[in-house]
Amino acid sequence: MPMRIGTTTFNDRIEKGINDEFMRDSVRSAQERLLGKRLDAAEELGSWEDWRNLGEEIRSHTLEYLDYYLYELSEKVKENGGHVYFAKTAEEANHYIQKVVKRKNGKKIIKSKSMVTEEISMNEALESIGCDVIESDLGEYILQVDDHDPPSHIVVPALHKNKSQIRDVFKEKLGYLNTDKPEELTLFAREKLRKEFLSADIGITGCNFAVAESGTITLVTNEGNARLATTLPKTQITVMGMERIVPTWEELDVMISLLSRSAVGQKLTTYVTALSGPKSPLEGDGPEEFHLVIVDNGRSNIIGTEFQEALHCIRCAACINVCPVYRHVGGHGYGSIYPGPIGAVISPLLGGYEEYGELPFASTLCAACTDACPVKIPLHELLNKHRKNIIEGRGLSAEKIAMRGFQYGTTLPILYQVGTKLAPFLSLPFQTNSFLTKGPGPLKAWTTIRDMPAPNNERFRDWFKKRQKEESFE
Amino acid sequence: MSEQIYNRESFLTSLAQNLGRSTPKTVERPTWKHQPQWQILKNASQDELVTVFKKQCETIHTDVIETESDQLADVIHERVKSYNGKSISAWKDERFHQYDIFSKTDATIHKWDPRMKDNVAQTESADIGITFCDLALAESGTIVLFSNENQGRSVSLLPTTYIALVPKSLIVPRMSQATRKIHLLMKEGEFPATCVNFISGPSNSADIEMNLVVGMHGPIRTTYVVISNL
Ligand code: SF4
């Protein structure tokens, strides 16, 4: 699956999300539960602000010296007996992975959850050379079996599906005969997937954090699928976004503590697995061959810009779980595999304003995301910077990013589209900017929308319905 | 195929350019201004750590039994019986012999042995996996396992039930102490293992409507046996 999901317009996606009762209910209850768990976990820990400050400090330092740490990491992986491939683009990464798979004569590939492999469309690349690629994270597996339904959350990918839908998918596609009890569905998937693990030629994983000093990659799961994918197949390929690295094991501790608490409200996830190269020749399990693919795919363009902090992200989804806009439109509304506030910041950076220019406007700038972020990324400020760039008709301040997708012509339609759907949620960046009120043509629509009631006066849903009615009388 | 690093130079050069300098030869890791991790259970005694460890196990759906080494054979016998276990896969570890741990159970024992052809298959078909641990973390109810030729990764992973033996003296406050230890070993050139696992209870998933289901890809049930005199 590429970063882009769905082919419908922003408007249609949002409308679909708003009208999907189950999806919105499940998003709401998931948000509430995850939020509650995270707050409990943070409180239990005490001095949460100190932890966040430490997290921020570590991420800033690491990104400041990213080239140094990546060098060290690659040296160590080699010392451990592994191979390292630096991929500038998605194509390069996929090409290398295809080459390894072909050389190993790999047919069946078992995967543990990885956002970056989604981002680069790795599954499709492997399927195109005749491989069978099987997702093993339960949520990802459900989506895959359901004809590649896109994920709607970065930690709970099948959040938008209810258990009877899942039962029906299993029934139709896999001949499942039991009830819609989560226990039974889970057991069924366990048994199906265990067989796949035992017969897979190659295991492919993402990487939560690499440790530079020892050439280690770590995988954080509750299900244990990443352990299976790195214990049974003879070849392991790990794909990491180039920023997912820490200097030493001491920082690994901090980042994993922050991730576990912020993502799922646990002190530690059930499994944290730290792998340093292939197994030793005497060991009886683990991969004989290990490849690390380090992916840029647009990330280095963000380095040295006003958006650099976006690369501090540890993909915990805490910002998503507090976002009022996500709550209303759901993950698919964003049209990117990265939804929510962090998605609205990085999707335009990785995919350009032309594709994702609406997303920075899908925010109330209420700053709940910034407060939730365990590494203190100023998300709402970064969103505001995007808006400013778009409204003022310029690209991102670093020209190299500007080249990637921004076109002046796309600006106004973006504003118009976003405006008509999300207006009451927007606290406009430039309320005093006369540019807006004097704007010609399409901007008129935009400026009238500015006067729409604020979200606390009228719930978004109600507003949306009413607005549709009004429009139909026009 | 000998180990290789591909495309590194061009990749890192352009990264350095964006960072506005050339790649430094050395980087001093700063002393972090905030270090809250060392405050947690800072002056806790070993007994207090056991209490915290046991308490946390309630949250992570893990049974804990506290015992002494001379009772281990009975404890294992009882536990295996209650799990209805017919077969056990265990690490190759002198201590199993030393404390006669399997002397009372009737289950068949597969001792991890990489030279055996069906070593992994035997483990996969065993009802219960049993290992010692290399460290344990009180705060999160975690056991830490280092892989090596005698300590297969599969034993704590493939059977539906897993029992970990936890010498009390190996319990430290939290992950910070474990990772610092690994970091210091690293510096002395003694990296502990190709695979280090931090395990906190049985596998689980909440991917279906956020309902927690205990038992996903790894073990479905877990027991820790804390050995208070070791
Ligand atoms: S931006 Fe912060 S809160 Fe959001 S996913 Fe990334 S680390 Fe978590």
XYZ file of C-alpha atoms and ligand atoms in Angstrom:
712
model
C 0.000 0.000 0.000
C 1.490 3.373 -0.898
C 1.334 6.301 1.461
C -1.727 7.550 -0.405
C -4.851 5.613 0.484
C -8.112 5.760 -1.410
C -8.836 7.665 -4.583
C -11.748 9.760 -3.444
C -11.461 13.433 -2.688
C -10.854 14.929 0.706
C -14.480 16.058 0.815
C -15.862 12.630 0.094
C -13.590 10.938 2.554
C -14.577 13.285 5.308
C -18.217 12.905 4.521
C -17.885 9.140 4.554
C -16.179 9.257 7.912
C -18.766 11.534 9.417
C -21.588 9.308 8.243
C -20.027 6.084 9.459
C -21.638 5.657 12.854
C -19.788 2.553 13.901
C -16.474 3.933 12.879
C -17.001 7.107 14.839
C -18.212 5.276 17.911
C -15.271 2.939 17.868
C -12.845 5.769 17.299
C -14.369 7.660 20.185
C -14.216 4.765 22.602
C -10.719 3.827 21.476
C -9.574 7.375 21.954
C -11.077 7.492 25.401
C -9.576 4.211 26.470
C -6.158 4.895 25.093
C -6.161 8.375 26.498
C -7.173 7.085 29.929
C -4.516 4.410 29.856
C -1.866 6.838 28.755
C -2.724 9.353 31.450
C -2.685 6.628 34.102
C 0.649 5.390 32.875
C 2.110 8.869 32.856
C 0.826 9.605 36.311
C 2.110 6.338 37.664
C 5.510 7.142 36.319
C 5.590 10.499 38.039
C 7.633 13.422 36.728
C 6.132 12.942 33.277
C 7.390 16.361 32.219
C 10.951 15.341 33.016
C 10.489 12.232 30.931
C 9.185 14.276 28.026
C 12.037 16.714 28.337
C 14.493 13.850 28.309
C 12.759 12.351 25.285
C 12.957 15.644 23.453
C 16.591 16.120 24.370
C 17.536 12.687 23.102
C 15.617 13.037 19.851
C 17.060 16.506 19.135
C 20.607 15.387 19.739
C 20.210 12.240 17.663
C 18.710 14.075 14.708
C 21.383 16.763 14.937
C 24.017 14.038 14.460
C 21.970 11.623 12.416
C 24.673 11.068 9.799
C 27.208 10.189 12.487
C 24.919 7.710 14.201
C 23.829 6.095 10.942
C 27.477 5.609 10.069
C 28.151 3.983 13.415
C 25.063 1.797 13.100
C 26.056 0.536 9.668
C 29.612 -0.261 10.814
C 28.291 -2.257 13.743
C 25.716 -4.151 11.723
C 28.507 -5.158 9.378
C 30.675 -6.223 12.310
C 27.768 -8.316 13.545
C 27.658 -10.056 10.193
C 24.730 -8.226 8.608
C 24.301 -6.228 5.399
C 23.210 -2.611 5.222
C 21.564 -0.898 2.287
C 21.057 2.863 2.276
C 18.014 3.653 0.118
C 17.465 7.204 -1.063
C 14.070 6.396 -2.537
C 11.253 3.897 -2.187
C 12.235 2.381 -5.526
C 15.803 1.781 -4.428
C 14.638 0.135 -1.231
C 12.168 -2.111 -3.024
C 14.679 -3.007 -5.678
C 17.211 -4.136 -3.091
C 14.622 -6.113 -1.137
C 13.459 -7.802 -4.346
C 17.041 -8.701 -5.140
C 17.628 -10.307 -1.754
C 14.359 -12.213 -1.954
C 15.140 -13.484 -5.445
C 18.632 -14.548 -4.470
C 17.236 -16.494 -1.532
C 14.600 -17.911 -3.828
C 12.018 -16.649 -1.350
C 8.367 -17.323 -2.095
C 6.576 -16.900 1.183
C 7.279 -13.787 3.207
C 5.968 -13.150 6.678
C 5.834 -9.544 7.864
C 5.456 -7.899 11.213
C 3.820 -4.487 11.340
C 5.798 -1.722 9.711
C 4.649 1.703 8.591
C 7.667 2.396 6.435
C 7.105 -0.709 4.301
C 3.570 0.563 3.729
C 4.942 3.952 2.831
C 7.210 2.509 0.142
C 4.610 -0.006 -1.155
C 6.927 -2.897 -0.476
C 4.235 -5.563 -0.465
C 3.181 -4.675 -3.985
C 6.795 -4.699 -5.128
C 7.252 -8.210 -3.758
C 3.942 -9.450 -5.065
C 4.956 -8.233 -8.486
C 7.809 -10.744 -8.499
C 5.490 -13.546 -7.494
C 5.894 -13.572 -3.711
C 3.205 -14.273 -1.204
C 3.452 -11.539 1.454
C 1.597 -12.226 4.691
C 0.948 -9.625 7.377
C 1.129 -11.126 10.870
C -0.005 -8.305 13.136
C -3.642 -9.211 13.829
C -5.002 -5.836 12.759
C -2.915 -5.781 9.589
C -3.871 -9.378 8.839
C -7.574 -8.554 9.063
C -7.108 -5.663 6.647
C -5.060 -7.761 4.260
C -7.620 -10.565 4.212
C -10.302 -7.954 3.540
C -8.850 -7.164 0.122
C -6.252 -4.745 1.446
C -8.517 -2.367 3.292
C -6.258 0.556 4.319
C -5.273 1.052 7.976
C -6.985 3.840 9.892
C -4.682 4.141 12.891
C -0.935 3.636 13.234
C -1.135 1.490 16.363
C -4.582 -0.117 15.959
C -4.849 -0.429 12.167
C -8.285 -2.088 11.980
C -9.897 0.283 14.452
C -12.651 1.119 11.988
C -13.929 -2.451 11.783
C -16.274 -4.142 14.238
C -16.142 -7.768 15.255
C -19.042 -8.942 13.137
C -17.481 -7.353 10.079
C -14.286 -9.161 10.939
C -16.140 -12.430 11.401
C -17.763 -11.984 8.006
C -14.431 -11.282 6.352
C -12.884 -14.391 7.914
C -15.935 -16.425 6.970
C -16.011 -15.317 3.401
C -12.291 -15.402 2.713
C -10.968 -18.088 5.035
C -13.907 -20.366 5.753
C -14.136 -19.356 9.399
C -17.082 -21.019 11.150
C -17.181 -19.650 14.700
C -18.772 -16.630 16.366
C -17.723 -12.996 16.429
C -16.161 -13.286 19.895
C -12.757 -11.579 19.780
C -11.234 -14.590 21.592
C -12.387 -16.986 18.898
C -11.420 -14.722 16.044
C -7.996 -14.227 17.593
C -7.419 -17.930 18.135
C -8.372 -18.632 14.551
C -5.856 -16.073 13.298
C -3.201 -17.458 15.626
C -3.548 -20.935 14.204
C -3.644 -19.798 10.598
C -0.640 -17.572 11.022
C 1.418 -20.039 13.041
C 1.452 -22.292 9.987
C 2.610 -19.417 7.853
C 5.399 -18.528 10.258
C 6.653 -22.099 10.239
C 6.786 -22.278 6.473
C 7.928 -18.735 5.582
C 11.229 -18.282 3.746
C 11.835 -14.707 4.769
C 10.795 -12.518 7.674
C 10.437 -8.778 7.097
C 10.118 -6.339 9.962
C 10.115 -2.633 10.602
C 12.229 -1.141 13.337
C 11.088 0.862 16.340
C 14.577 1.984 17.258
C 18.006 1.016 16.039
C 20.875 1.278 18.524
C 23.944 2.802 16.901
C 26.555 1.586 19.381
C 25.791 -2.106 18.870
C 24.174 -2.365 15.438
C 20.968 -3.509 17.072
C 17.409 -3.181 15.863
C 14.529 -3.348 18.312
C 10.950 -4.398 17.810
C 8.158 -3.571 20.179
C 4.970 -5.682 20.114
C 2.324 -7.217 22.321
C 1.418 -10.029 19.976
C 4.819 -11.634 19.604
C 4.632 -11.632 15.822
C 7.902 -9.751 15.428
C 9.599 -12.413 17.527
C 8.246 -15.188 15.342
C 9.218 -13.349 12.168
C 12.794 -13.070 13.444
C 13.088 -16.528 14.983
C 11.808 -18.960 12.363
C 12.653 -17.770 8.809
C 16.249 -18.205 7.636
C 16.526 -14.686 6.270
C 15.550 -11.464 7.985
C 15.113 -8.127 6.279
C 14.500 -5.085 8.465
C 13.334 -1.833 6.935
C 13.751 1.356 8.953
C 12.994 5.006 8.408
C 16.400 6.642 8.689
C 15.443 8.688 11.759
C 14.496 5.703 13.920
C 17.734 5.455 15.827
C 19.223 6.107 19.271
C 22.894 6.443 20.234
C 23.160 3.748 22.920
C 21.188 1.227 24.925
C 20.685 3.858 27.637
C 18.631 6.026 25.312
C 16.832 2.941 24.046
C 15.481 2.489 27.556
C 14.040 5.995 27.611
C 12.507 5.883 24.155
C 10.910 2.497 24.726
C 9.540 3.594 28.090
C 7.985 6.647 26.428
C 6.664 4.651 23.493
C 5.058 1.905 25.592
C 3.358 4.371 27.871
C 2.195 6.740 25.186
C 1.066 4.146 22.669
C -0.736 1.629 24.828
C -0.451 2.850 28.415
C 1.776 -0.064 29.414
C 4.989 0.170 31.383
C 6.591 -1.940 28.733
C 4.921 -3.711 25.854
C 4.813 -7.481 26.261
C 7.778 -7.997 23.987
C 10.761 -5.803 23.351
C 13.127 -7.721 21.112
C 16.625 -6.444 20.424
C 18.417 -8.126 17.541
C 22.043 -7.613 16.639
C 22.770 -9.157 13.275
C 22.154 -12.774 12.282
C 22.294 -15.642 14.770
C 25.708 -16.965 15.669
C 26.654 -20.163 13.829
C 26.110 -22.262 16.946
C 22.640 -20.999 17.732
C 19.681 -23.192 16.891
C 17.186 -20.524 15.839
C 17.156 -16.990 14.489
C 18.041 -15.776 10.985
C 21.179 -16.931 9.196
C 21.211 -13.815 7.067
C 20.327 -10.282 8.102
C 19.737 -7.210 5.937
C 19.041 -3.726 7.198
C 17.475 -1.305 4.723
C 17.685 2.331 5.830
C 15.110 4.447 4.011
C 15.232 8.165 3.270
C 12.275 8.602 0.881
C 11.981 12.350 1.432
C 13.061 12.501 5.050
C 16.422 14.148 4.445
C 14.611 17.011 2.730
C 13.021 17.807 6.065
C 16.379 17.951 7.825
C 17.609 21.490 8.260
C 14.141 22.999 7.735
C 11.627 24.461 10.131
C 9.961 21.039 10.123
C 12.936 19.032 11.379
C 11.219 18.260 14.661
C 8.623 16.211 12.786
C 11.371 13.601 12.447
C 11.530 13.238 16.220
C 8.288 11.272 16.034
C 8.327 7.808 17.591
C 4.954 6.772 16.072
C 3.137 6.292 19.359
C -0.179 7.747 18.116
C -0.795 9.700 21.327
C -1.508 12.792 19.229
C -4.010 10.839 17.150
C -5.755 9.583 20.254
C -6.503 13.080 21.527
C -7.364 14.740 18.234
C -10.950 16.026 17.933
C -10.758 16.068 14.153
C -9.572 12.459 13.991
C -12.436 11.601 16.287
C -14.923 12.949 13.798
C -13.504 11.941 10.461
C -11.610 8.747 11.333
C -8.289 7.611 9.930
C -9.362 7.163 6.329
C -10.422 10.794 6.144
C -6.782 11.784 5.928
C -6.127 9.808 2.767
C -2.687 8.874 4.030
C -1.349 5.912 5.950
C -0.210 8.521 8.462
C -3.405 10.056 9.892
C -4.088 12.457 12.744
C -1.959 15.436 13.690
C 1.366 13.788 12.942
C -0.034 12.588 9.622
C -1.178 16.103 8.804
C 2.376 17.304 9.467
C 4.415 14.622 7.714
C 2.185 13.555 4.844
C 2.614 16.931 3.120
C 6.354 16.799 3.839
C 6.801 13.360 2.333
C 4.125 13.561 -0.350
C 3.915 17.262 -1.211
C 1.284 19.981 -0.809
C -0.444 19.070 -3.986
C -1.409 15.671 -2.625
C -1.772 16.503 1.033
C -2.232 20.253 1.197
C -5.647 19.961 2.825
C -4.394 18.040 5.794
C -2.817 20.881 7.763
C -6.253 22.454 7.749
C -7.842 19.371 9.270
C -7.019 20.585 12.725
C -8.501 22.893 15.288
C -5.055 24.017 16.433
C -6.294 23.201 19.912
C -2.796 21.951 20.770
C -4.018 18.789 22.489
C -1.626 16.895 20.193
C 1.363 18.933 21.259
C 0.536 18.386 24.915
C 0.199 14.654 24.382
C 3.399 14.147 22.437
C 5.984 12.264 24.520
C 8.879 13.914 22.704
C 7.319 17.374 22.695
C 6.967 17.925 18.973
C 5.134 21.270 18.620
C 2.596 19.702 16.281
C 0.087 22.532 16.197
C 2.832 25.014 15.452
C 4.099 22.874 12.599
C 0.552 22.643 11.256
C 0.305 26.369 11.429
C 3.565 26.731 9.504
C 2.156 24.530 6.762
C -0.975 26.648 6.607
C 1.028 29.769 6.413
C 3.065 28.386 3.560
C -0.027 27.326 1.700
C -2.039 30.469 2.248
C 0.814 32.780 1.477
C 1.326 30.883 -1.717
C 4.797 29.675 -1.121
C 6.396 26.360 -0.665
C 8.088 25.204 2.454
C 10.811 27.522 3.510
C 13.529 25.186 2.352
C 13.329 25.395 -1.370
C 14.238 21.827 -1.892
C 10.940 20.842 -0.358
C 9.129 23.507 -2.259
C 10.257 21.818 -5.409
C 8.586 18.625 -4.352
C 4.999 19.480 -4.807
C 3.835 22.915 -4.074
C 2.079 24.702 -6.851
C 0.430 28.001 -6.371
C -2.526 26.906 -8.435
C -3.419 24.272 -5.918
C -3.635 26.670 -3.052
C -7.030 28.175 -3.519
C -8.948 24.996 -4.223
C -7.368 23.511 -1.152
C -8.638 26.326 0.972
C -12.022 26.198 -0.595
C -12.416 22.471 -0.191
C -11.195 22.387 3.316
C -13.185 25.396 4.180
C -16.480 23.954 3.137
C -16.032 20.817 5.151
C -14.055 21.645 8.164
C -14.674 25.283 8.758
C -16.013 25.201 12.275
C -12.955 23.311 13.325
C -10.519 25.772 12.027
C -9.117 28.472 14.106
C -7.685 30.357 11.251
C -4.041 31.117 11.275
C -4.373 34.672 10.090
C -7.511 36.112 11.459
C -6.142 39.579 11.036
C -4.657 39.003 7.646
C -6.407 41.303 5.247
C -5.410 38.991 2.428
C -8.229 36.772 3.436
C -11.017 39.268 3.672
C -10.066 40.966 0.432
C -9.577 37.737 -1.402
C -11.210 37.424 -4.779
C -13.182 34.534 -6.252
C -12.907 31.308 -4.362
C -11.549 33.115 -1.376
C -14.907 34.662 -0.815
C -16.235 31.315 0.204
C -13.314 30.913 2.452
C -13.790 34.224 4.146
C -17.487 33.743 4.784
C -16.714 30.428 6.347
C -14.519 32.183 8.812
C -17.603 33.387 10.569
C -18.983 29.952 11.107
C -19.532 28.991 14.720
C -16.666 27.604 16.701
C -16.692 23.888 17.507
C -17.849 24.292 21.072
C -20.918 26.194 19.936
C -22.111 23.607 17.551
C -20.968 20.066 17.194
C -19.177 19.365 13.975
C -21.561 16.636 12.897
C -24.629 18.684 13.402
C -23.057 21.571 11.688
C -22.064 19.416 8.781
C -25.554 18.029 8.362
C -27.142 21.407 8.594
C -24.719 22.851 6.173
C -25.441 20.126 3.654
C -29.129 20.848 3.920
C -28.585 24.524 3.422
C -26.433 23.832 0.427
C -29.111 21.726 -1.161
C -31.491 24.660 -1.025
C -29.067 26.998 -2.633
C 28.133 -13.410 0.351
C 30.375 -11.282 2.543
C 28.889 -8.435 4.536
C 28.448 -5.233 2.660
C 27.336 -1.678 3.119
C 25.741 -0.168 0.024
C 25.316 3.494 -0.999
C 26.451 4.811 2.327
C 28.690 7.574 1.180
C 26.309 9.420 -1.094
C 23.474 8.960 1.370
C 25.364 10.368 4.322
C 27.047 13.122 2.354
C 23.771 14.629 1.280
C 22.424 14.234 4.790
C 25.448 16.076 6.181
C 24.906 18.804 3.600
C 21.372 19.348 4.813
C 22.689 19.459 8.342
C 25.013 22.201 7.135
C 28.380 20.624 7.943
C 30.467 17.563 7.201
C 30.014 14.375 9.203
C 31.935 14.703 12.464
C 34.574 12.102 13.314
C 33.400 11.757 16.884
C 30.337 12.892 18.783
C 30.203 13.129 22.547
C 26.961 11.850 23.893
C 25.734 14.687 26.132
C 24.945 14.260 29.802
C 21.170 14.496 29.646
C 19.756 17.333 31.703
C 16.789 15.309 32.872
C 17.253 11.789 34.170
C 14.031 10.774 35.910
C 14.591 7.087 35.152
C 17.076 6.681 37.982
C 14.607 7.899 40.592
C 12.259 4.981 40.143
C 12.578 2.435 42.987
C 15.854 4.098 43.729
C 16.501 2.827 47.233
C 14.258 -0.209 47.121
C 15.540 -3.324 48.877
C 15.541 -6.661 47.091
C 12.423 -7.631 49.056
C 10.661 -4.477 47.964
C 11.603 -5.187 44.377
C 10.028 -8.631 44.653
C 6.845 -7.045 45.991
C 6.680 -4.579 43.109
C 7.473 -7.323 40.598
C 4.693 -9.541 41.931
C 2.196 -6.702 42.046
C 2.879 -5.791 38.443
C 2.304 -9.393 37.381
C -1.348 -8.992 38.339
C -1.677 -6.340 35.649
C 0.037 -8.417 32.993
C -1.994 -11.603 33.465
C 0.921 -13.560 34.844
C 0.888 -15.949 37.809
C 3.758 -15.662 40.254
C 4.924 -18.328 42.653
C 7.596 -17.571 45.203
C 9.625 -20.510 46.405
C 13.083 -21.757 47.376
C 15.389 -23.828 45.255
C 14.788 -27.038 47.174
C 11.066 -26.769 46.440
C 11.471 -26.245 42.702
C 10.821 -29.854 41.704
C 7.483 -29.800 43.531
C 6.486 -26.423 42.207
C 7.223 -27.422 38.617
C 5.458 -30.725 39.033
C 2.357 -28.955 40.347
C 2.353 -26.250 37.722
C 2.876 -28.643 34.829
C 0.066 -30.798 36.130
C -2.286 -27.852 36.492
C -1.532 -26.833 32.916
C -2.112 -30.426 31.878
C 1.319 -30.399 30.252
C 2.570 -33.617 28.696
C 5.767 -32.298 27.189
C 8.290 -29.632 28.116
C 10.951 -27.860 26.125
C 13.684 -26.318 28.277
C 16.965 -24.485 27.808
C 20.119 -26.476 28.209
C 21.009 -25.100 31.612
C 23.074 -26.728 34.315
C 20.732 -25.436 36.981
C 17.865 -27.678 35.899
C 20.077 -30.582 36.859
C 21.630 -28.916 39.871
C 18.261 -28.324 41.531
C 16.656 -31.507 40.209
C 13.930 -29.365 38.759
C 12.409 -32.043 36.546
C 12.747 -34.881 39.025
C 9.072 -34.977 39.942
C 7.173 -34.165 36.770
C 6.028 -36.976 34.461
C 6.118 -34.791 31.365
C 8.685 -35.626 28.693
C 11.567 -33.161 28.562
C 13.136 -31.830 25.387
C 16.433 -30.202 26.159
C 17.293 -27.438 23.660
C 20.043 -28.713 21.397
C 20.933 -26.927 18.146
C 22.665 -30.030 16.824
C 19.393 -31.933 16.838
C 17.626 -31.806 13.524
C 14.124 -31.400 14.862
C 15.109 -29.174 17.756
C 12.743 -26.328 16.824
C 9.940 -28.684 15.813
C 10.183 -30.452 19.168
C 9.882 -27.125 20.911
C 6.968 -26.112 18.728
C 5.078 -29.231 19.675
C 5.895 -29.044 23.390
C 3.073 -27.971 25.692
C 5.268 -25.883 27.947
C 8.500 -23.931 27.536
C 10.679 -23.440 30.619
C 13.740 -21.216 30.978
C 15.678 -19.361 33.626
C 16.014 -15.633 33.078
C 19.139 -13.510 32.805
C 17.664 -10.457 34.541
C 14.248 -9.314 35.701
C 12.674 -5.857 35.961
C 10.491 -5.078 38.961
C 8.632 -2.059 37.623
C 7.217 -3.741 34.533
C 7.160 -7.400 35.608
C 9.623 -8.206 32.879
C 12.080 -11.033 32.445
C 15.133 -10.532 30.256
C 16.503 -13.394 28.163
C 19.804 -13.547 26.289
C 19.922 -15.954 23.384
C 22.814 -18.314 22.767
C 23.412 -21.869 21.661
C 22.003 -23.252 24.922
C 19.291 -20.657 25.266
C 17.065 -20.894 22.206
C 14.686 -18.063 21.360
C 11.910 -20.530 20.541
C 11.556 -21.982 24.038
C 9.935 -18.873 25.490
C 7.956 -18.302 22.294
C 6.484 -21.333 20.559
C 4.756 -23.442 23.268
C 1.329 -22.225 24.412
C 2.494 -22.082 28.017
C 5.674 -20.529 29.320
C 7.281 -20.768 32.750
C 10.209 -18.522 33.671
C 12.438 -19.201 36.663
C 13.499 -15.948 38.257
C 16.340 -15.923 40.804
C 15.459 -13.148 43.218
C 18.949 -11.635 43.111
C 18.506 -10.904 39.391
C 15.604 -8.496 39.890
C 16.567 -4.863 39.241
C 14.309 -1.787 39.512
C 13.559 -1.187 35.839
C 14.745 -1.355 32.269
C 17.315 1.384 32.891
C 19.517 -0.906 34.981
C 19.325 -3.669 32.386
C 20.159 -1.464 29.425
C 22.977 0.217 31.340
C 24.432 -3.188 32.077
C 24.248 -4.137 28.411
C 25.747 -0.785 27.452
C 28.689 -1.310 29.817
C 29.227 -4.864 28.614
C 29.224 -3.505 25.073
C 31.943 -1.035 25.921
C 34.081 -3.834 27.253
C 33.529 -5.666 24.005
C 31.381 -8.345 25.596
C 28.091 -7.990 23.879
C 25.702 -10.353 25.661
C 23.586 -11.835 22.882
C 22.506 -11.678 19.255
C 18.965 -11.502 20.577
C 17.878 -9.926 23.860
C 14.217 -10.364 24.722
C 12.341 -8.340 27.315
C 9.181 -10.305 28.064
C 6.310 -9.059 30.226
C 3.637 -11.720 30.451
C 1.753 -13.713 27.818
C 1.262 -12.436 24.284
C -1.926 -10.489 23.654
C -3.787 -8.327 21.197
C -6.424 -5.645 21.370
C -6.818 -5.293 17.629
C -10.473 -6.336 17.557
C -12.633 -3.514 18.907
C -9.928 -2.757 21.459
C -10.899 -5.839 23.476
C -7.891 -7.313 25.176
C -7.436 -10.951 24.228
C -4.669 -12.727 26.111
C -2.845 -15.190 23.891
C -1.878 -14.099 20.390
C 1.212 -15.335 18.558
C 3.374 -16.141 21.558
C 2.432 -18.041 24.726
C -1.148 -17.852 25.940
C -0.323 -18.446 29.623
C 2.712 -17.438 31.637
C 3.973 -18.221 35.132
C 7.011 -16.736 36.834
C 8.635 -18.720 39.616
C 10.654 -16.410 41.857
C 13.412 -18.309 43.676
C 14.026 -16.385 46.844
C 17.315 -17.977 47.887
C 19.071 -17.563 44.533
S 3.959 13.203 16.878
Fe 4.396 12.745 19.027
S 2.420 12.026 19.811
Fe 2.248 11.950 17.587
S 2.820 9.871 17.017
Fe 4.676 11.102 16.919
S 5.635 10.903 18.909
Fe 3.546 10.196 19.149
